[in-house]
Amino acid sequence: MSQQGYVATPPYSQAQLGMGGHPGGFGGPPSQPVYGHYGGPPQPFPIPPGGTQHGILGIHKGPVSAPSAMPQPPASSHYGSSVQQNGSYTQGFPPPPAASSSFGQVPQSPYQNIAPQATPSTHQLTNQISNMQISGYGQGPMPTPQSPSRSAPQQPFHSAPPHLMAQTPTAPGPQSPSMGSPLPLGGPPPMGGMMPAPMGGPAFHQLQGQGTPQGYPQPPAAGPYGGQLAGPQPGFPGSFPGGAAQMAGPPQKKLDPDSIPSTTQVIEDDQAKRGGQIYATNLRGQIPPLVTSNFTVQDQGNASPRFMRCTTYTFPCTSDLAKQCQVPLGTVIKPFATIPKNETPLYVVNHGETGPIRCNRCKAYMCPFMQFIDGGRRFQCAFCSCINEVPVFYFQHLDHMGRRMDLYERPELSLGSYEFIATLDYCKNNKPPNPPAYIFMIDVSYTNIKSGLVKLLCEELKTLLEKLPREEGVESSAVRVGFVTYNKILHFYNVKSALAQPQMMVVSDVAEMFVPLQDGFLVNYQESRAVIHNLLDQIPDMFADTNESETVFAPIIQAGVEAFKAAECSGKLFIFHSSIPTAEAPGKLKNRDDRKLFNTEKEKTLFQPLKGVYEQLCKDCVAQGCCVDLFLFPSQYLDLATMGDVPTHTGGSVYKYSNFQAEVDGTHFLNDLRKDVEKPIGFDAIMRVRTSTGFRATDFFGAIHMNNTTDVEMAAVDCDNALTVEFKHDDTLNEETGAFIQCALLYTTVGGQRRLRVHNLSLNCSSQLSELYKSCETDTLINFFAKSAYRAMLNQPLKNIREILVNQTAHMLACYRKNCASPSAASQLILPDAMKVFPVYMNSLMKTPAMVGSPEISTDERVLQRLCVMAMGVEETQVLLYPCLIPLQNMDVSSSVLPGAVRCSEERLSDNGMFLLENGRLLFLWLGQACPSELIQSLFNVPSFAHLPEELNSLPELDNPQSKKVHAIISAISERRTNRMKLLIVKQKDRPEILFRQHLVEDKGLHGGASYMDFLCYVHREVRQLLT
Amino acid sequence: MATYQDFIQQNEERDGVRFSWNLWPSSRLEATRLVVPVSCLFTPLKERSELPPVQYEPVLCSRANCRAVLNPIQVDFKAKIWACNFCFQRNPFPPTYHGISEVNQPAELMPQFSTIEYIVQRGPPSPLVFLYVVDTCLEEEDLQALRESLQMSLILLPPNALVGLITFGRMVQVHELSCEGIAKSYVFRGTKELNPKQIQEMLGLTKPATPGQQGRPPAPQEETSFSLPSTLRFLQPVHKVDTNLTDLLGELQRDPWPVAQGKRPLRSTGIALSIAVGLLEGTFPNTGARIMLFTGGPPSQGPGMVVGDELKTPIRSWHDIQKDNARHLKKATKYYEGLATRAAENGHSIDIYACALDQTGLLEMKCCSNLTGGHIVMGDSFNTSLFKQTFQRVFSKENGEFRMAFGGTLEVKTSRELKVSGTIGPCVSLHTKGPCVSEIEMGIGGTTQWKVCSLTPSTTLALYFEIMNQHNAPIPQGGRGAIQFVTQYQHASMQRRIRVTTVARSWADAQSQIQHIESSFDQEASAVLMARLGVFKAESEEGPDVLRWLDRQLIRLFMFHLRRSPFLQVFNNSPDESSYYRHHFVRQDLTQSLIMIQPILYSYSFYGPPEPVLLDSSSILPDRILLMDTFFQLVIYHGETIAQWRKAGYQDMPEYENFKQLLQAPLDDALEILRLRFPMPRYIDTEHGGSQARFLLSKVNPSQTHNNLYAWGQESGAPILTDDVSLQVFMDHLKKLAVSSSA
């Protein structure tokens, strides 16, 4: 499929050039220095691209020589063949160096040879990275090879760098060590050793110094290159130090940016291939369609991918293999994932008073993997192999296949996911739980009153409360509601239905919080509607002229916990809070936002929550099943790291609306709130992931709390909450039996029923790494990496984390290359098919605001992202890390399909275009300066681009096909996202465009971070280092 | 000279003072020999309609540590000076008195004004404050009755008085009375002790410029969500909020926290009181205020808890206390004492209205009222006339003025030969050392000033003195000792007033004038004074010791009854009841006190007008109706025959009109007593053989018992089934003792 596109690409043809340079390059420097350099303290990878570039530089050299043979038609065909090839790489890719010379063609033949044995999945990407970069970069919006003319004008740039280099030596000390390392790199690769040792260093420096986003030094490419760079990206300072020196290199051809693996392409292909189909989960280790594809799941014994997705569906048999490949073994579980209407909801199984049938030893629940033996009198546990008696009431004869006769009558024997009714043994204090309650806690301090939030919220609650979640098939919701307002003291409200007027009870003892009333605080909305409405009407007036600006925070959560304790129920707190809690009370916070810490060892402290009160609060909340949803309306720093601690440990969400103004941000907030309140959700949950022998769950990432190493506790789990589990080997796995995972979640429904939700998944095991690589799932992998990186942020400097991420990426790829790919020129970057877009995600991850310290992004914003990602499922991380960019200018008004997305890169934008970009959290509408007036007219009702008002906050709904279509697209996009996204309208060349640009993840990051192409180069170099 | 009887009565009428001895033994030695100390019962606010208050300030002795008030003694009109009769300082009259002469005297110099009241204008009049502290852990019926009583009381309050409401159960709620719309209250945890500062902070009563508030300038508006001055949020003039408060009381719910099976409701009485005290302390220090606690059960949580919430552990009994088994007793008592002291220091009094069938912890809480001059009323239910009428009577008016006064201080000044040993009554010491403080403490001593936070016209204190004069330094013949009582208080009309009573008594040499001294002995006053001492000791010491002390001290007829009274005997009374009885005993005036010691028994018959009869079983005759007044109970007892007649309905027959009248007579008398008595006595109408007759039978002298019934052999009277000794036996025994001891 897509891979052909790029396998065919230039790399091959260029190989020859590389050849020359390569050997030298490889042999030259020991790999270690390289590493050191990368991870080396001096140059954190992303900061300025500098560091990266360096590496790339080296790599380049080899490839540099590669002529721009990229647009190779043959490629595709040849690839086609290559598809089947796999595993047998041993034969070597094109004959060593020699082959490379004739690369363009060569590959084909090897591939074909291989083909027979190979399975199709491997995807080899041999690229002359340098070329790619060049092309990618240099190209303006058009993918075609660059015109030579362009290069000429650029020359000046090249010349410039040398000067810079000259200056560089003065660069700050820390960098100098790094310089050393690059040198070797730089040295060898450049063919002919053209690049003098010093070159690399300076180049790097210079880049850093300038802080230019993109300066990656493209030595060899220099000539053609510089020009290109300069062309499209005005901001690009001619940072081509090496360039000049290398000019001498063979002429370069331009690389088509389209030639590097394209996420949009992958998505499209998968949608084309598997979209709209039924995915039956009957096979072990079956790889599901991508999260972006539309498919229907039929549960036939394994949990739907909506509930569980694995990083790979084939586990390596031994821990050695696992270590070797470095592919994390993990699964992302979203236990309450929303099931589309056309799929069957989970069956509820009732095993009566004895409770669900479980293995006596490991306590795994009855599931399709259990083996019935002895004529059905006993069953063997698939997880621990223990042999258990079948209870009399559960006995059933086996058929000739050894399966129970009632297999298809019992969901727990035939389905991957189902629920059990839990008995009293599974309840707190052996008492049936009460239905949960929702408490709305409204900060009525000055800020929130002034911004209009309180009024807006109170008004909204009147209708919102009609839509509380309820049990399937029940008339009205069993969820009770309560209200609290607060500033530095708390006001509880008695809204008992019998009252004519609500009663306010003030608690000012914030040091030791308690709930002043029980009866009348948590009420059934339907019964107390009149009193509640009365209250909601009065709240904005009561505090209308408040001057109180101080707030408390920890005490209000404490109050919620106490309320639930008193009412003996679990529930959720909706907190609408405005400012950093400075009032004298437990959990008082102070401003500890120190930007000086950015990019230092201590940066992690910005992300760490303060311990003490909040830590205890987390425990209390989880113990009581009290989930906290936090809606923040700050105008400045509020220590989100600490304030968000409780929500993220209780399965809650954090929403932030900076400088909230009811008129402007009201709709967005209300949309979020509505969705949040109405969400399907389970409370007071405890989850256990059981595995078959040979491996076990070792680590859990998510909005969870863990008291011990095995039980995952969540105050609440909603349909968007996902946690990521990492597995490690205990022992060897058996290829025959495979691996089983059972995730059991005990929770309380919104109706107050105790239930057990069980998800089962079976995986393949293999001693062949190629099998593993074949069944990898990039989206899940990146979710895993994102969460582990975001968690590591608390304990390690970002630099280290980025380094680890890159190292691991390189390792994964190197291992693949070494073990699974056919031999090829070292200059080729070979990516497994299933992971071919992995680098773009990885690069994007490292460029996320959380991972990149920039003075322009507030600490809270970074923290927020960190917190949000921790609870994200695969779908959300996918779109977050590779936003969806949809061109609107040519949309087909009559069609109901979404226009196809394009790659997230600036060069895809056009002055006369209009684009939608969404990443699951934000939605941008980008308007090109030359956007057709007709389109502007039909969408905004103004004659032309120039007539657009300064501040564009909303998109009017107009009665014309274009406007309707755009709105339809927007709502279709929003529909599938967990958050309601705020629409930001961005005009080209307007200030806010910066915000938009951050999301063009294939480009160089605005605040640092390499472009996709650079990153590939860098990774490639790393891979090569590893391979030598 | 009139008899001592007349003298005593006249003095009591005029000054509200009754001395145990009206001639004072002239030396210390003689005084000790007299056994009954020189002491007096003093009723500071005794009603004297003929005593118009004067509208100026009293003239004080200029000596710094004397400051006695000018009184009718030793004035030299010519020199325009007066000699203080306590320190002998010669003082000039102030300029305003320049026209003074024998014929033109200011009121305080006239002998009939030995007691005089001044109205002084100092500062703005401070309002009266009534703070209701209401228990909501009540049965619905009780709560309803209480609600009604409280609502009714709003009408009785002076319209400009400030009123506040605190309710409590598991939590304590301080209700804001000023807000419109939503009813608002501040809630406190019932288990957490807060210091006064915290309470005031949490109620938002601290000055706006509290530390930690940035933005000084707009500070006064800090609490803008509440537009009224913060202090007034909880205490509002009655006339402003009566409808609001009536509604609030009407909506008063039972404590909403569920009470599990086998548990008592959690009652945070301790915290509620502490918040009430704290609130007033912060807002109206040194202003007349009443905290009125209405409780329907024992405090069961938090500081001041008397019993846990497990029903299986019963509330402490005397038995437990003697066995030292009352877990919470000491702690709780200490806690309430602390509160009471604070309230007293600020001049606030605490009333306790405790209505429950079981004990409510009065034993522990009694000090709240005892120290602050508050009332204690004990009943079975708020839904009884006992409570309702008593409560109503708290607000009763005389000539349009409340019969209560606030924030009183009593100062005693004595001439040199005397020193004051102490006082027993509803007061606390102000720890004012002075030359006239005796080293011997009797009652609350060591001071010459006491604070009496709340006074009624009948509030009576017992004061004990020590004669300092040495035997070898005789007082000149005809010398008189003087005592001055200066009572400053806030009148119900919000004026500050000072009442000065100056009394003088002659010294007598006990050796030469023993008969005179003897004849000046006031038996009744002495009885009550000694009884107070006894009660005071009983409160602080072990029971039997007190009886022994009493026996040693003196023997009189009433002692027989006193020994049997609930003030000293705890048998058959719960600790709460004992506390209740003692509380009233140490504050009532002489007449009432005597009734308490020796109940009065009237007999009604066809044979003549009602007559007082001996409190003896022999008085219980079939053809009599008896009316017994024990102060706390009012028992009408119909003799056997009368009861039969009544049952037969003779009273309804026109020909037996006289029987009807006979039946009616005790009722009328009882009503008369009920009308004035505070607190309302328990009213019992019973008959021969009725179960309630026990109230009568337990009081009378058991001259006939099952033991001697036949020996006695008379038909009259009713035998009492008791092993208690009768008066005869007691007397016989005494005689024996007296003889043997003298021998």
mmCIF file of N, CA, C and O in Angstrom, chain A residues 540-573:
data_model
loop_
_atom_site.group_PDB
_atom_site.id
_atom_site.type_symbol
_atom_site.label_atom_id
_atom_site.label_comp_id
_atom_site.label_asym_id
_atom_site.label_seq_id
_atom_site.Cartn_x
_atom_site.Cartn_y
_atom_site.Cartn_z
ATOM 1 N N PRO A 540 -26.897 33.882 41.800
ATOM 2 C CA PRO A 540 -26.168 35.001 41.203
ATOM 3 C C PRO A 540 -26.476 36.322 41.907
ATOM 4 O O PRO A 540 -25.591 37.166 42.073
ATOM 5 N N ASP A 541 -27.685 36.488 42.363
ATOM 6 C CA ASP A 541 -28.037 37.754 43.028
ATOM 7 C C ASP A 541 -27.400 37.861 44.402
ATOM 8 O O ASP A 541 -26.926 38.917 44.795
ATOM 9 N N MET A 542 -27.429 36.739 45.099
ATOM 10 C CA MET A 542 -26.913 36.760 46.464
ATOM 11 C C MET A 542 -25.482 37.270 46.522
ATOM 12 O O MET A 542 -25.083 37.936 47.452
ATOM 13 N N PHE A 543 -24.731 36.893 45.503
ATOM 14 C CA PHE A 543 -23.315 37.241 45.558
ATOM 15 C C PHE A 543 -22.972 38.340 44.556
ATOM 16 O O PHE A 543 -21.817 38.586 44.267
ATOM 17 N N ALA A 544 -24.003 38.949 44.019
ATOM 18 C CA ALA A 544 -23.776 39.880 42.920
ATOM 19 C C ALA A 544 -22.764 40.958 43.273
ATOM 20 O O ALA A 544 -21.949 41.334 42.450
ATOM 21 N N ASP A 545 -22.803 41.438 44.508
ATOM 22 C CA ASP A 545 -21.866 42.522 44.805
ATOM 23 C C ASP A 545 -20.774 42.064 45.762
ATOM 24 O O ASP A 545 -20.331 42.814 46.613
ATOM 25 N N THR A 546 -20.358 40.864 45.600
ATOM 26 C CA THR A 546 -19.286 40.372 46.466
ATOM 27 C C THR A 546 -17.976 41.037 46.107
ATOM 28 O O THR A 546 -17.758 41.439 44.966
ATOM 29 N N ASN A 547 -17.145 41.144 47.111
ATOM 30 C CA ASN A 547 -15.809 41.688 46.873
ATOM 31 C C ASN A 547 -14.762 40.647 47.213
ATOM 32 O O ASN A 547 -13.583 40.915 47.147
ATOM 33 N N GLU A 548 -15.239 39.530 47.614
ATOM 34 C CA GLU A 548 -14.337 38.499 48.114
ATOM 35 C C GLU A 548 -13.546 37.920 46.952
ATOM 36 O O GLU A 548 -14.130 37.450 45.981
ATOM 37 N N SER A 549 -12.254 37.964 47.076
ATOM 38 C CA SER A 549 -11.485 37.438 45.962
ATOM 39 C C SER A 549 -10.684 36.206 46.371
ATOM 40 O O SER A 549 -10.120 35.530 45.536
ATOM 41 N N GLU A 550 -10.660 35.916 47.658
ATOM 42 C CA GLU A 550 -9.892 34.753 48.094
ATOM 43 C C GLU A 550 -10.757 33.503 48.034
ATOM 44 O O GLU A 550 -11.971 33.559 48.237
ATOM 45 N N THR A 551 -10.105 32.409 47.762
ATOM 46 C CA THR A 551 -10.863 31.161 47.702
ATOM 47 C C THR A 551 -10.119 30.082 48.463
ATOM 48 O O THR A 551 -8.940 30.192 48.734
ATOM 49 N N VAL A 552 -10.852 29.048 48.779
ATOM 50 C CA VAL A 552 -10.224 27.851 49.322
ATOM 51 C C VAL A 552 -10.436 26.744 48.299
ATOM 52 O O VAL A 552 -11.300 26.848 47.440
ATOM 53 N N PHE A 553 -9.650 25.700 48.411
ATOM 54 C CA PHE A 553 -9.846 24.631 47.439
ATOM 55 C C PHE A 553 -9.919 23.252 48.089
ATOM 56 O O PHE A 553 -10.920 22.557 47.968
ATOM 57 N N ALA A 554 -8.878 22.901 48.818
ATOM 58 C CA ALA A 554 -8.898 21.576 49.431
ATOM 59 C C ALA A 554 -10.139 21.359 50.302
ATOM 60 O O ALA A 554 -10.747 20.294 50.249
ATOM 61 N N PRO A 555 -10.533 22.348 51.077
ATOM 62 C CA PRO A 555 -11.699 22.112 51.930
ATOM 63 C C PRO A 555 -12.972 21.775 51.159
ATOM 64 O O PRO A 555 -13.812 21.035 51.657
ATOM 65 N N ILE A 556 -13.101 22.301 49.952
ATOM 66 C CA ILE A 556 -14.351 21.999 49.262
ATOM 67 C C ILE A 556 -14.375 20.553 48.797
ATOM 68 O O ILE A 556 -15.408 19.905 48.809
ATOM 69 N N ILE A 557 -13.209 20.058 48.425
ATOM 70 C CA ILE A 557 -13.173 18.646 48.055
ATOM 71 C C ILE A 557 -13.436 17.812 49.299
ATOM 72 O O ILE A 557 -14.202 16.847 49.279
ATOM 73 N N GLN A 558 -12.808 18.246 50.383
ATOM 74 C CA GLN A 558 -13.033 17.544 51.646
ATOM 75 C C GLN A 558 -14.528 17.524 51.966
ATOM 76 O O GLN A 558 -15.080 16.503 52.368
ATOM 77 N N ALA A 559 -15.159 18.651 51.757
ATOM 78 C CA ALA A 559 -16.590 18.739 52.040
ATOM 79 C C ALA A 559 -17.356 17.722 51.201
ATOM 80 O O ALA A 559 -18.269 17.056 51.690
ATOM 81 N N GLY A 560 -16.957 17.610 49.939
ATOM 82 C CA GLY A 560 -17.624 16.647 49.075
ATOM 83 C C GLY A 560 -17.453 15.237 49.590
ATOM 84 O O GLY A 560 -18.406 14.455 49.661
ATOM 85 N N VAL A 561 -16.235 14.928 49.961
ATOM 86 C CA VAL A 561 -15.965 13.583 50.476
ATOM 87 C C VAL A 561 -16.818 13.327 51.718
ATOM 88 O O VAL A 561 -17.439 12.274 51.859
ATOM 89 N N GLU A 562 -16.852 14.319 52.595
ATOM 90 C CA GLU A 562 -17.628 14.151 53.823
ATOM 91 C C GLU A 562 -19.110 13.962 53.504
ATOM 92 O O GLU A 562 -19.796 13.173 54.148
ATOM 93 N N ALA A 563 -19.570 14.694 52.513
ATOM 94 C CA ALA A 563 -20.981 14.575 52.151
ATOM 95 C C ALA A 563 -21.278 13.168 51.667
ATOM 96 O O ALA A 563 -22.284 12.560 52.032
ATOM 97 N N PHE A 564 -20.391 12.645 50.844
ATOM 98 C CA PHE A 564 -20.611 11.290 50.338
ATOM 99 C C PHE A 564 -20.497 10.287 51.467
ATOM 100 O O PHE A 564 -21.228 9.306 51.518
ATOM 101 N N LYS A 565 -19.582 10.557 52.360
ATOM 102 C CA LYS A 565 -19.406 9.659 53.493
ATOM 103 C C LYS A 565 -20.698 9.619 54.298
ATOM 104 O O LYS A 565 -21.199 8.563 54.653
ATOM 105 N N ALA A 566 -21.211 10.794 54.560
ATOM 106 C CA ALA A 566 -22.419 10.866 55.378
ATOM 107 C C ALA A 566 -23.588 10.182 54.675
ATOM 108 O O ALA A 566 -24.412 9.521 55.301
ATOM 109 N N ALA A 567 -23.642 10.349 53.367
ATOM 110 C CA ALA A 567 -24.755 9.772 52.626
ATOM 111 C C ALA A 567 -24.449 8.339 52.211
ATOM 112 O O ALA A 567 -25.257 7.687 51.559
ATOM 113 N N GLU A 568 -23.288 7.859 52.570
ATOM 114 C CA GLU A 568 -22.853 6.510 52.217
ATOM 115 C C GLU A 568 -23.023 6.244 50.734
ATOM 116 O O GLU A 568 -23.625 5.254 50.330
ATOM 117 N N CYS A 569 -22.523 7.141 49.938
ATOM 118 C CA CYS A 569 -22.608 6.891 48.501
ATOM 119 C C CYS A 569 -21.330 7.393 47.844
ATOM 120 O O CYS A 569 -20.482 8.009 48.475
ATOM 121 N N SER A 570 -21.191 7.071 46.587
ATOM 122 C CA SER A 570 -20.083 7.610 45.825
ATOM 123 C C SER A 570 -20.658 8.733 44.974
ATOM 124 O O SER A 570 -21.860 8.967 44.995
ATOM 125 N N GLY A 571 -19.808 9.383 44.227
ATOM 126 C CA GLY A 571 -20.350 10.452 43.409
ATOM 127 C C GLY A 571 -19.281 11.316 42.815
ATOM 128 O O GLY A 571 -18.107 10.980 42.824
ATOM 129 N N LYS A 572 -19.734 12.422 42.296
ATOM 130 C CA LYS A 572 -18.830 13.271 41.548
ATOM 131 C C LYS A 572 -19.004 14.712 41.988
ATOM 132 O O LYS A 572 -20.117 15.152 42.239
ATOM 133 N N LEU A 573 -17.897 15.404 42.100
ATOM 134 C CA LEU A 573 -17.947 16.823 42.413
ATOM 135 C C LEU A 573 -17.662 17.606 41.143
ATOM 136 O O LEU A 573 -16.707 17.312 40.437
#
